Amino acid sequence: MNIPFLSFKKMNADVKAETLTSFEQFFDKSWYILGDQVKQFEHDYAAFNNTQYCVGVANGLDALILALKTLNIGMGDEVIVPSNTYIASWLAVSYVGATPIPVEPRKETFNINPEFIEAKITSKTKAIMPVHLYGQCCEMDAIMRIAAKHNIFVVEDNAQSQGATFNGKLAGSFGDINGTSFYPGKNLGAYGDAGAITTNNQVLAQRTMVIRNYGSQKKYYNEELGINSRLDEVQAGFLSIKLKHLEQWNSARKTIAAKYITSLQGTNDLILPQLADGATSVYHLFVIRTSKRDGLQQHLQQNGIGTLIHYPVPPHLQKAYADLNGKKGDYPIAEEMADTCLSLPMFPGMTDDEVSYVCNQIKSFLHA
Ligand SMILES: *Cc1c(COP(=O)(O)O)cnc(C)c1O
């Protein structure tokens, strides 16, 4: 068998006819930037996410940067981030001139451990950025309580968890202003780069709309130093079509995850992902841990199974962050995750037989 890490086949088939029609309409209309399609998608996504406002932007990193800029977070400020995340979460903080302050995750859930946050709060802390990693919503009740107590903002990085919940409330609807990504491989992916911010605050939504478009509301009148980070009309049209399928695709992912868990339970030297009490996951990724990670990955590769490592190097050990003087041992949990994690194939359309084959290959390697 040959099982890719990710296949768009089923998702593309679900939307192909409607997407091609949408493209033809877009093409004939000759309106490419900030038109009806962007407005429609912003409306649709806000409704899906149960937030008052959504503002479409160029990508997920920009969404986080714009969220922080909108809150006036910048030079001299500190933002709490997880020690184990995709580097974009940290980069957004760095790009506005603030300093990322890492907090270690819980090993069981991979998400930031709320118990470690307060010790890292200083007079400079302006915000907490919880990252809902691999599809699971963070423990948002504890995080919101800490933020309220210290009067600091919450900016969720919801790039991986569109549709996940904590105590029934959706990821991306807790924070003051939140970022998400529609990178093609995300649960809701465009056919190119795209992202958005979500918020319940009208003033903040309005300000993000201005900053994303050169600081301008009225053409050629610039209120502040903005940037160009707009969501394309054509991508917005595609995203509105795909959004109608998102719940069904997320539930397909959950079904696959449940099968992995049932079948892999009790395997030697294998740690399965766990949900925190109250949290759900939309399984953007299905990430297992084992001390035999590299051997297992090679075995799966030799048997036609694609896997990836999210992520092999934690941000504090990346060359890009050499200035922060991070060294091995600073964030041992993040480092352990990086050394032991492996992401298994996970995509809507993955068949029962494919899941069984992956599980059997894992068990035959770890039990050998
Ligand atoms: C994908 C991702 C981003 C960035 O999104 P882009 O659209 O690629 O810029 C940010 N944070 C996390 C956790 C991500 O997975």
mmCIF file of C-alpha atoms and ligand atoms in Angstrom:
data_model
loop_
_atom_site.group_PDB
_atom_site.id
_atom_site.type_symbol
_atom_site.label_atom_id
_atom_site.label_comp_id
_atom_site.label_asym_id
_atom_site.label_seq_id
_atom_site.Cartn_x
_atom_site.Cartn_y
_atom_site.Cartn_z
ATOM 1 C CA MET A 1 0.000 0.000 0.000
ATOM 2 C CA ASN A 2 1.007 3.578 -0.574
ATOM 3 C CA ILE A 3 -0.423 6.090 1.897
ATOM 4 C CA PRO A 4 0.553 9.726 1.576
ATOM 5 C CA PHE A 5 0.876 11.904 4.649
ATOM 6 C CA LEU A 6 -1.832 14.177 3.239
ATOM 7 C CA SER A 7 -4.145 13.841 0.255
ATOM 8 C CA PHE A 8 -6.510 16.506 -1.082
ATOM 9 C CA LYS A 9 -8.259 14.025 -3.371
ATOM 10 C CA LYS A 10 -11.520 13.612 -1.453
ATOM 11 C CA MET A 11 -11.768 17.267 -0.367
ATOM 12 C CA ASN A 12 -11.076 18.477 -3.904
ATOM 13 C CA ALA A 13 -13.652 16.104 -5.353
ATOM 14 C CA ASP A 14 -16.234 17.421 -2.880
ATOM 15 C CA VAL A 15 -15.806 21.005 -4.093
ATOM 16 C CA LYS A 16 -14.523 20.756 -7.662
ATOM 17 C CA ALA A 17 -17.650 21.634 -9.640
ATOM 18 C CA GLU A 18 -18.637 24.529 -7.402
ATOM 19 C CA THR A 19 -15.071 25.846 -7.255
ATOM 20 C CA LEU A 20 -14.682 25.904 -11.037
ATOM 21 C CA THR A 21 -17.994 27.756 -11.393
ATOM 22 C CA SER A 22 -16.873 30.219 -8.721
ATOM 23 C CA PHE A 23 -13.627 30.787 -10.599
ATOM 24 C CA GLU A 24 -15.450 31.476 -13.845
ATOM 25 C CA GLN A 25 -17.747 33.995 -12.170
ATOM 26 C CA PHE A 26 -14.766 35.644 -10.485
ATOM 27 C CA PHE A 27 -12.902 35.799 -13.789
ATOM 28 C CA ASP A 28 -15.795 37.371 -15.669
ATOM 29 C CA LYS A 29 -16.445 39.894 -12.927
ATOM 30 C CA SER A 30 -12.936 41.395 -13.123
ATOM 31 C CA TRP A 31 -12.853 42.506 -9.455
ATOM 32 C CA TYR A 32 -9.816 41.044 -7.749
ATOM 33 C CA ILE A 33 -9.215 42.725 -4.399
ATOM 34 C CA LEU A 34 -11.532 43.436 -1.417
ATOM 35 C CA GLY A 35 -14.883 42.877 -3.060
ATOM 36 C CA ASP A 36 -18.119 40.986 -2.394
ATOM 37 C CA GLN A 37 -16.448 37.571 -2.065
ATOM 38 C CA VAL A 38 -14.176 38.707 0.752
ATOM 39 C CA LYS A 39 -17.137 40.326 2.528
ATOM 40 C CA GLN A 40 -19.188 37.160 2.084
ATOM 41 C CA PHE A 41 -16.443 34.894 3.395
ATOM 42 C CA GLU A 42 -15.788 37.167 6.371
ATOM 43 C CA HIS A 43 -19.476 36.935 7.170
ATOM 44 C CA ASP A 44 -19.539 33.144 6.684
ATOM 45 C CA TYR A 45 -16.429 32.480 8.754
ATOM 46 C CA ALA A 46 -17.537 34.762 11.603
ATOM 47 C CA ALA A 47 -20.819 32.818 11.685
ATOM 48 C CA PHE A 48 -19.000 29.474 11.665
ATOM 49 C CA ASN A 49 -16.625 30.606 14.414
ATOM 50 C CA ASN A 50 -19.376 32.168 16.492
ATOM 51 C CA THR A 51 -17.651 35.541 16.614
ATOM 52 C CA GLN A 52 -19.094 38.918 15.665
ATOM 53 C CA TYR A 53 -16.312 39.778 13.231
ATOM 54 C CA CYS A 54 -13.848 38.183 10.858
ATOM 55 C CA VAL A 55 -11.331 40.132 8.787
ATOM 56 C CA GLY A 56 -9.634 38.290 5.921
ATOM 57 C CA VAL A 57 -5.892 38.773 5.515
ATOM 58 C CA ALA A 58 -3.082 37.405 3.355
ATOM 59 C CA ASN A 59 -1.925 34.485 5.553
ATOM 60 C CA GLY A 60 -1.811 33.144 9.104
ATOM 61 C CA LEU A 61 1.436 34.820 10.133
ATOM 62 C CA ASP A 62 0.041 38.193 9.033
ATOM 63 C CA ALA A 63 -3.167 37.484 10.960
ATOM 64 C CA LEU A 64 -1.142 37.121 14.173
ATOM 65 C CA ILE A 65 1.013 40.164 13.395
ATOM 66 C CA LEU A 66 -2.092 42.243 12.629
ATOM 67 C CA ALA A 67 -3.801 41.034 15.817
ATOM 68 C CA LEU A 68 -0.801 42.177 17.896
ATOM 69 C CA LYS A 69 -0.484 45.490 15.992
ATOM 70 C CA THR A 70 -4.190 46.121 16.459
ATOM 71 C CA LEU A 71 -3.676 45.785 20.227
ATOM 72 C CA ASN A 72 -0.690 48.195 20.072
ATOM 73 C CA ILE A 73 1.676 45.487 21.281
ATOM 74 C CA GLY A 74 5.255 46.298 20.276
ATOM 75 C CA MET A 75 8.719 47.297 21.419
ATOM 76 C CA GLY A 76 9.428 46.524 25.078
ATOM 77 C CA ASP A 77 6.370 44.310 25.509
ATOM 78 C CA GLU A 78 6.318 40.619 26.329
ATOM 79 C CA VAL A 79 3.928 37.985 25.002
ATOM 80 C CA ILE A 80 3.593 34.507 26.538
ATOM 81 C CA VAL A 81 3.877 31.779 23.882
ATOM 82 C CA PRO A 82 4.210 27.983 24.020
ATOM 83 C CA SER A 83 7.782 26.632 23.950
ATOM 84 C CA ASN A 84 6.620 24.018 21.405
ATOM 85 C CA THR A 85 4.886 25.560 18.429
ATOM 86 C CA TYR A 86 5.362 26.295 14.774
ATOM 87 C CA ILE A 87 7.786 29.221 14.605
ATOM 88 C CA ALA A 88 5.087 31.537 13.160
ATOM 89 C CA SER A 89 3.578 32.076 16.639
ATOM 90 C CA TRP A 90 6.903 33.412 17.931
ATOM 91 C CA LEU A 91 7.720 35.280 14.716
ATOM 92 C CA ALA A 92 4.539 37.346 14.935
ATOM 93 C CA VAL A 93 5.594 38.526 18.389
ATOM 94 C CA SER A 94 9.128 39.276 17.182
ATOM 95 C CA TYR A 95 7.927 41.145 14.075
ATOM 96 C CA VAL A 96 5.984 43.703 16.111
ATOM 97 C CA GLY A 97 9.111 44.272 18.216
ATOM 98 C CA ALA A 98 7.909 42.419 21.316
ATOM 99 C CA THR A 99 9.631 39.473 23.049
ATOM 100 C CA PRO A 100 8.211 35.934 23.029
ATOM 101 C CA ILE A 101 8.252 34.428 26.545
ATOM 102 C CA PRO A 102 8.056 30.638 26.272
ATOM 103 C CA VAL A 103 5.955 28.460 28.567
ATOM 104 C CA GLU A 104 6.210 24.675 28.486
ATOM 105 C CA PRO A 105 3.334 22.414 27.362
ATOM 106 C CA ARG A 106 1.643 19.471 29.027
ATOM 107 C CA LYS A 107 3.197 16.298 27.633
ATOM 108 C CA GLU A 108 -0.167 14.563 27.329
ATOM 109 C CA THR A 109 -1.926 17.224 25.230
ATOM 110 C CA PHE A 110 1.018 19.094 23.636
ATOM 111 C CA ASN A 111 -0.754 22.360 24.581
ATOM 112 C CA ILE A 112 0.571 25.152 26.815
ATOM 113 C CA ASN A 113 0.347 24.236 30.509
ATOM 114 C CA PRO A 114 -1.738 26.936 32.249
ATOM 115 C CA GLU A 115 -0.079 26.043 35.572
ATOM 116 C CA PHE A 116 3.242 27.437 34.310
ATOM 117 C CA ILE A 117 1.924 30.731 32.903
ATOM 118 C CA GLU A 118 1.651 32.965 35.960
ATOM 119 C CA ALA A 119 5.299 32.496 36.925
ATOM 120 C CA LYS A 120 6.255 34.087 33.573
ATOM 121 C CA ILE A 121 4.043 37.171 33.858
ATOM 122 C CA THR A 122 5.920 40.434 34.485
ATOM 123 C CA SER A 123 5.037 44.133 34.357
ATOM 124 C CA LYS A 124 5.913 43.979 30.629
ATOM 125 C CA THR A 125 3.533 41.140 29.758
ATOM 126 C CA LYS A 126 0.825 42.396 27.396
ATOM 127 C CA ALA A 127 -0.733 39.173 26.148
ATOM 128 C CA ILE A 128 -0.907 35.385 26.252
ATOM 129 C CA MET A 129 -0.879 33.621 22.878
ATOM 130 C CA PRO A 130 -2.302 30.122 23.332
ATOM 131 C CA VAL A 131 -1.691 27.921 20.276
ATOM 132 C CA HIS A 132 -4.292 25.197 19.748
ATOM 133 C CA LEU A 133 -1.724 22.705 18.543
ATOM 134 C CA TYR A 134 -2.497 19.778 16.222
ATOM 135 C CA GLY A 135 -6.245 20.500 16.379
ATOM 136 C CA GLN A 136 -6.895 20.458 20.122
ATOM 137 C CA CYS A 137 -8.281 23.542 21.852
ATOM 138 C CA CYS A 138 -6.143 24.769 24.775
ATOM 139 C CA GLU A 139 -7.459 24.813 28.360
ATOM 140 C CA MET A 140 -9.103 28.151 27.779
ATOM 141 C CA ASP A 141 -10.978 28.533 31.077
ATOM 142 C CA ALA A 142 -7.730 28.598 33.060
ATOM 143 C CA ILE A 143 -5.993 30.803 30.476
ATOM 144 C CA MET A 144 -8.846 33.348 30.378
ATOM 145 C CA ARG A 145 -8.896 33.442 34.178
ATOM 146 C CA ILE A 146 -5.166 34.212 34.362
ATOM 147 C CA ALA A 147 -5.473 36.903 31.657
ATOM 148 C CA ALA A 148 -8.392 38.575 33.450
ATOM 149 C CA LYS A 149 -6.601 38.473 36.804
ATOM 150 C CA HIS A 150 -3.504 40.186 35.358
ATOM 151 C CA ASN A 151 -5.440 42.431 32.969
ATOM 152 C CA ILE A 152 -3.613 41.215 29.861
ATOM 153 C CA PHE A 153 -4.889 40.345 26.382
ATOM 154 C CA VAL A 154 -5.418 36.905 24.893
ATOM 155 C CA VAL A 155 -4.530 36.379 21.214
ATOM 156 C CA GLU A 156 -5.311 32.825 20.101
ATOM 157 C CA ASP A 157 -3.250 31.204 17.365
ATOM 158 C CA ASN A 158 -6.039 29.159 15.812
ATOM 159 C CA ALA A 159 -4.217 28.129 12.634
ATOM 160 C CA GLN A 160 -4.627 24.405 13.351
ATOM 161 C CA SER A 161 -7.960 24.101 15.110
ATOM 162 C CA GLN A 162 -10.894 25.574 13.200
ATOM 163 C CA GLY A 163 -13.931 23.943 14.800
ATOM 164 C CA ALA A 164 -12.305 22.644 18.013
ATOM 165 C CA THR A 165 -13.930 23.599 21.326
ATOM 166 C CA PHE A 166 -13.291 24.004 25.023
ATOM 167 C CA ASN A 167 -16.373 23.462 27.186
ATOM 168 C CA GLY A 168 -18.453 23.862 24.042
ATOM 169 C CA LYS A 169 -16.976 27.217 22.999
ATOM 170 C CA LEU A 170 -15.049 27.442 19.741
ATOM 171 C CA ALA A 171 -11.305 27.978 19.411
ATOM 172 C CA GLY A 172 -10.801 31.453 17.980
ATOM 173 C CA SER A 173 -13.726 32.898 19.928
ATOM 174 C CA PHE A 174 -12.133 33.294 23.384
ATOM 175 C CA GLY A 175 -9.385 35.854 22.878
ATOM 176 C CA ASP A 176 -9.584 39.623 22.411
ATOM 177 C CA ILE A 177 -8.495 39.137 18.816
ATOM 178 C CA ASN A 178 -7.358 35.889 17.249
ATOM 179 C CA GLY A 179 -5.518 34.730 14.152
ATOM 180 C CA THR A 180 -6.116 31.767 11.897
ATOM 181 C CA SER A 181 -4.533 30.390 8.730
ATOM 182 C CA PHE A 182 -6.051 28.971 5.560
ATOM 183 C CA TYR A 183 -2.753 27.596 4.270
ATOM 184 C CA PRO A 184 -3.720 24.727 1.925
ATOM 185 C CA GLY A 185 -2.903 21.957 4.412
ATOM 186 C CA LYS A 186 -4.912 23.432 7.303
ATOM 187 C CA ASN A 187 -8.338 21.980 8.156
ATOM 188 C CA LEU A 188 -9.896 24.805 6.149
ATOM 189 C CA GLY A 189 -7.369 25.458 3.398
ATOM 190 C CA ALA A 190 -7.401 27.830 0.443
ATOM 191 C CA TYR A 191 -5.772 27.169 -2.950
ATOM 192 C CA GLY A 192 -2.870 29.373 -1.975
ATOM 193 C CA ASP A 193 -2.103 31.574 1.021
ATOM 194 C CA ALA A 194 -4.884 33.084 3.131
ATOM 195 C CA GLY A 195 -5.700 33.897 6.755
ATOM 196 C CA ALA A 196 -8.054 35.864 8.988
ATOM 197 C CA ILE A 197 -8.507 37.446 12.368
ATOM 198 C CA THR A 198 -11.638 36.846 14.452
ATOM 199 C CA THR A 199 -12.940 39.024 17.280
ATOM 200 C CA ASN A 200 -16.091 40.118 19.084
ATOM 201 C CA ASN A 201 -14.790 43.676 19.403
ATOM 202 C CA GLN A 202 -15.974 46.045 16.684
ATOM 203 C CA VAL A 203 -13.285 48.649 17.333
ATOM 204 C CA LEU A 204 -10.536 46.043 16.996
ATOM 205 C CA ALA A 205 -12.074 44.518 13.841
ATOM 206 C CA GLN A 206 -12.326 47.963 12.288
ATOM 207 C CA ARG A 207 -8.705 48.755 13.114
ATOM 208 C CA THR A 208 -7.440 45.484 11.617
ATOM 209 C CA MET A 209 -9.380 46.277 8.418
ATOM 210 C CA VAL A 210 -7.580 49.604 8.216
ATOM 211 C CA ILE A 211 -4.094 48.238 8.981
ATOM 212 C CA ARG A 212 -4.383 45.349 6.479
ATOM 213 C CA ASN A 213 -5.065 47.875 3.705
ATOM 214 C CA TYR A 214 -2.230 50.415 4.005
ATOM 215 C CA GLY A 215 -3.798 52.087 7.026
ATOM 216 C CA SER A 216 -6.541 53.405 4.791
ATOM 217 C CA GLN A 217 -10.330 53.337 4.898
ATOM 218 C CA LYS A 218 -10.862 55.861 2.170
ATOM 219 C CA LYS A 219 -8.654 55.295 -0.870
ATOM 220 C CA TYR A 220 -5.494 57.436 -0.796
ATOM 221 C CA TYR A 221 -6.223 58.788 2.699
ATOM 222 C CA ASN A 222 -3.964 57.005 5.199
ATOM 223 C CA GLU A 223 -4.785 57.145 8.895
ATOM 224 C CA GLU A 224 -1.832 55.146 10.158
ATOM 225 C CA LEU A 225 1.187 53.139 9.022
ATOM 226 C CA GLY A 226 -0.508 50.056 7.670
ATOM 227 C CA ILE A 227 0.665 47.153 5.568
ATOM 228 C CA ASN A 228 -0.650 45.291 2.529
ATOM 229 C CA SER A 229 -2.124 42.053 3.797
ATOM 230 C CA ARG A 230 -5.431 41.461 2.047
ATOM 231 C CA LEU A 231 -7.299 38.211 1.431
ATOM 232 C CA ASP A 232 -7.696 37.683 -2.346
ATOM 233 C CA GLU A 233 -11.208 37.724 -3.786
ATOM 234 C CA VAL A 234 -10.601 34.454 -5.604
ATOM 235 C CA GLN A 235 -9.415 32.666 -2.454
ATOM 236 C CA ALA A 236 -12.349 34.061 -0.454
ATOM 237 C CA GLY A 237 -14.738 32.575 -3.025
ATOM 238 C CA PHE A 238 -13.038 29.176 -2.771
ATOM 239 C CA LEU A 239 -12.985 29.329 1.027
ATOM 240 C CA SER A 240 -16.727 30.011 1.301
ATOM 241 C CA ILE A 241 -17.349 26.851 -0.720
ATOM 242 C CA LYS A 242 -14.965 24.735 1.359
ATOM 243 C CA LEU A 243 -16.308 26.133 4.635
ATOM 244 C CA LYS A 244 -19.659 24.432 3.969
ATOM 245 C CA HIS A 245 -17.820 21.077 4.150
ATOM 246 C CA LEU A 246 -15.603 21.816 7.124
ATOM 247 C CA GLU A 247 -17.743 20.181 9.808
ATOM 248 C CA GLN A 248 -18.054 17.011 7.777
ATOM 249 C CA TRP A 249 -14.308 16.961 7.072
ATOM 250 C CA ASN A 250 -13.519 17.578 10.728
ATOM 251 C CA SER A 251 -15.746 14.698 11.751
ATOM 252 C CA ALA A 252 -13.993 12.440 9.223
ATOM 253 C CA ARG A 253 -10.713 13.386 10.924
ATOM 254 C CA LYS A 254 -12.190 12.573 14.343
ATOM 255 C CA THR A 255 -13.324 9.161 13.111
ATOM 256 C CA ILE A 256 -9.829 8.393 11.817
ATOM 257 C CA ALA A 257 -8.291 9.544 15.133
ATOM 258 C CA ALA A 258 -10.676 7.312 17.091
ATOM 259 C CA LYS A 259 -9.610 4.344 14.963
ATOM 260 C CA TYR A 260 -5.934 5.097 15.498
ATOM 261 C CA ILE A 261 -6.508 5.331 19.249
ATOM 262 C CA THR A 262 -8.491 2.088 19.486
ATOM 263 C CA SER A 263 -6.062 0.161 17.362
ATOM 264 C CA LEU A 264 -2.801 1.525 18.832
ATOM 265 C CA GLN A 265 -3.818 1.444 22.513
ATOM 266 C CA GLY A 266 -1.329 -0.610 24.544
ATOM 267 C CA THR A 267 1.418 -0.680 21.904
ATOM 268 C CA ASN A 268 4.929 -0.939 23.400
ATOM 269 C CA ASP A 269 6.827 2.315 23.742
ATOM 270 C CA LEU A 270 4.044 4.370 22.175
ATOM 271 C CA ILE A 271 2.332 7.405 23.680
ATOM 272 C CA LEU A 272 -0.981 8.442 22.159
ATOM 273 C CA PRO A 273 -2.295 12.023 22.225
ATOM 274 C CA GLN A 274 -4.795 12.829 24.989
ATOM 275 C CA LEU A 275 -7.519 15.433 25.325
ATOM 276 C CA ALA A 276 -7.629 17.782 28.307
ATOM 277 C CA ASP A 277 -10.879 17.683 30.322
ATOM 278 C CA GLY A 278 -13.381 19.840 28.422
ATOM 279 C CA ALA A 279 -11.323 20.029 25.210
ATOM 280 C CA THR A 280 -12.124 18.620 21.782
ATOM 281 C CA SER A 281 -9.776 18.216 18.837
ATOM 282 C CA VAL A 282 -10.356 18.485 15.103
ATOM 283 C CA TYR A 283 -7.148 16.495 14.560
ATOM 284 C CA HIS A 284 -5.346 18.772 12.176
ATOM 285 C CA LEU A 285 -2.554 16.300 12.876
ATOM 286 C CA PHE A 286 -2.460 12.944 14.659
ATOM 287 C CA VAL A 287 0.789 13.033 16.623
ATOM 288 C CA ILE A 288 2.170 10.042 18.493
ATOM 289 C CA ARG A 289 5.332 9.865 20.588
ATOM 290 C CA THR A 290 7.955 7.149 20.876
ATOM 291 C CA SER A 291 11.626 6.957 21.853
ATOM 292 C CA LYS A 292 12.069 4.866 18.681
ATOM 293 C CA ARG A 293 10.750 7.699 16.499
ATOM 294 C CA ASP A 294 13.456 7.816 13.828
ATOM 295 C CA GLY A 295 13.456 4.044 13.327
ATOM 296 C CA LEU A 296 9.667 3.969 13.193
ATOM 297 C CA GLN A 297 9.543 6.766 10.651
ATOM 298 C CA GLN A 298 12.047 4.917 8.469
ATOM 299 C CA HIS A 299 10.106 1.645 8.776
ATOM 300 C CA LEU A 300 6.864 3.369 7.767
ATOM 301 C CA GLN A 301 8.611 5.100 4.861
ATOM 302 C CA GLN A 302 9.938 1.734 3.634
ATOM 303 C CA ASN A 303 6.403 0.403 3.739
ATOM 304 C CA GLY A 304 4.890 3.209 1.705
ATOM 305 C CA ILE A 305 3.558 5.357 4.549
ATOM 306 C CA GLY A 306 4.239 9.096 4.609
ATOM 307 C CA THR A 307 4.845 10.768 7.980
ATOM 308 C CA LEU A 308 6.206 14.141 9.097
ATOM 309 C CA ILE A 309 7.693 15.621 12.268
ATOM 310 C CA HIS A 310 5.897 18.639 13.735
ATOM 311 C CA TYR A 311 8.333 20.043 14.661
ATOM 312 C CA PRO A 312 11.921 18.755 14.694
ATOM 313 C CA VAL A 313 13.487 21.864 16.301
ATOM 314 C CA PRO A 314 11.712 23.999 18.926
ATOM 315 C CA PRO A 315 11.856 27.775 18.277
ATOM 316 C CA HIS A 316 14.375 28.495 21.072
ATOM 317 C CA LEU A 317 16.926 26.250 19.349
ATOM 318 C CA GLN A 318 16.365 27.628 15.837
ATOM 319 C CA LYS A 319 19.223 29.579 14.273
ATOM 320 C CA ALA A 320 16.767 32.389 13.596
ATOM 321 C CA TYR A 321 16.450 32.903 17.363
ATOM 322 C CA ALA A 322 20.183 32.738 18.168
ATOM 323 C CA ASP A 323 19.835 36.293 19.588
ATOM 324 C CA LEU A 324 17.701 34.970 22.443
ATOM 325 C CA ASN A 325 20.635 32.734 23.496
ATOM 326 C CA GLY A 326 18.455 29.654 23.875
ATOM 327 C CA LYS A 327 20.338 26.456 24.597
ATOM 328 C CA LYS A 328 19.568 22.776 24.927
ATOM 329 C CA GLY A 329 17.980 22.122 28.306
ATOM 330 C CA ASP A 330 16.172 25.478 28.545
ATOM 331 C CA TYR A 331 12.796 23.984 27.624
ATOM 332 C CA PRO A 332 13.184 20.252 28.206
ATOM 333 C CA ILE A 333 9.547 19.360 27.543
ATOM 334 C CA ALA A 334 9.518 21.110 24.156
ATOM 335 C CA GLU A 335 12.833 19.431 23.364
ATOM 336 C CA GLU A 336 11.507 16.012 24.342
ATOM 337 C CA MET A 337 8.439 16.552 22.135
ATOM 338 C CA ALA A 338 10.678 17.496 19.203
ATOM 339 C CA ASP A 339 12.788 14.354 19.687
ATOM 340 C CA THR A 340 9.927 11.876 20.035
ATOM 341 C CA CYS A 341 6.893 13.113 18.058
ATOM 342 C CA LEU A 342 5.682 11.698 14.759
ATOM 343 C CA SER A 343 2.645 12.805 12.736
ATOM 344 C CA LEU A 344 0.747 9.952 11.077
ATOM 345 C CA PRO A 345 -1.269 10.244 7.843
ATOM 346 C CA MET A 346 -4.500 12.182 8.541
ATOM 347 C CA PHE A 347 -6.898 13.511 5.932
ATOM 348 C CA PRO A 348 -10.598 13.299 5.045
ATOM 349 C CA GLY A 349 -10.964 10.413 2.632
ATOM 350 C CA MET A 350 -8.452 8.157 4.380
ATOM 351 C CA THR A 351 -10.046 4.692 4.369
ATOM 352 C CA ASP A 352 -10.448 2.157 7.200
ATOM 353 C CA ASP A 353 -8.073 -0.173 5.384
ATOM 354 C CA GLU A 354 -5.465 2.553 5.180
ATOM 355 C CA VAL A 355 -5.737 3.332 8.899
ATOM 356 C CA SER A 356 -5.475 -0.391 9.730
ATOM 357 C CA TYR A 357 -2.437 -0.791 7.504
ATOM 358 C CA VAL A 358 -0.662 2.133 9.225
ATOM 359 C CA CYS A 359 -1.519 0.722 12.682
ATOM 360 C CA ASN A 360 -0.343 -2.766 11.751
ATOM 361 C CA GLN A 361 2.955 -1.424 10.455
ATOM 362 C CA ILE A 362 3.485 0.564 13.660
ATOM 363 C CA LYS A 363 2.708 -2.437 15.855
ATOM 364 C CA SER A 364 4.863 -4.801 13.860
ATOM 365 C CA PHE A 365 7.832 -2.407 14.215
ATOM 366 C CA LEU A 366 7.392 -1.589 17.915
ATOM 367 C CA HIS A 367 6.625 -5.155 18.949
ATOM 368 C CA ALA A 368 9.512 -6.633 16.968
HETATM 369 C C1 LIG B 1 0.277 27.435 9.753
HETATM 370 C C2 LIG B 1 0.503 28.094 11.049
HETATM 371 C C3 LIG B 1 0.696 29.480 11.160
HETATM 372 C C4 LIG B 1 0.954 30.379 9.991
HETATM 373 O O1 LIG B 1 0.093 30.311 8.959
HETATM 374 P P1 LIG B 1 0.542 30.735 7.464
HETATM 375 O O2 LIG B 1 -0.751 30.900 6.762
HETATM 376 O O3 LIG B 1 1.403 29.641 6.932
HETATM 377 O O4 LIG B 1 1.286 32.026 7.572
HETATM 378 C C5 LIG B 1 0.762 30.028 12.418
HETATM 379 N N1 LIG B 1 0.681 29.264 13.524
HETATM 380 C C6 LIG B 1 0.529 27.935 13.460
HETATM 381 C C7 LIG B 1 0.429 27.159 14.733
HETATM 382 C C8 LIG B 1 0.449 27.304 12.224
HETATM 383 O O5 LIG B 1 0.298 25.975 12.182
#
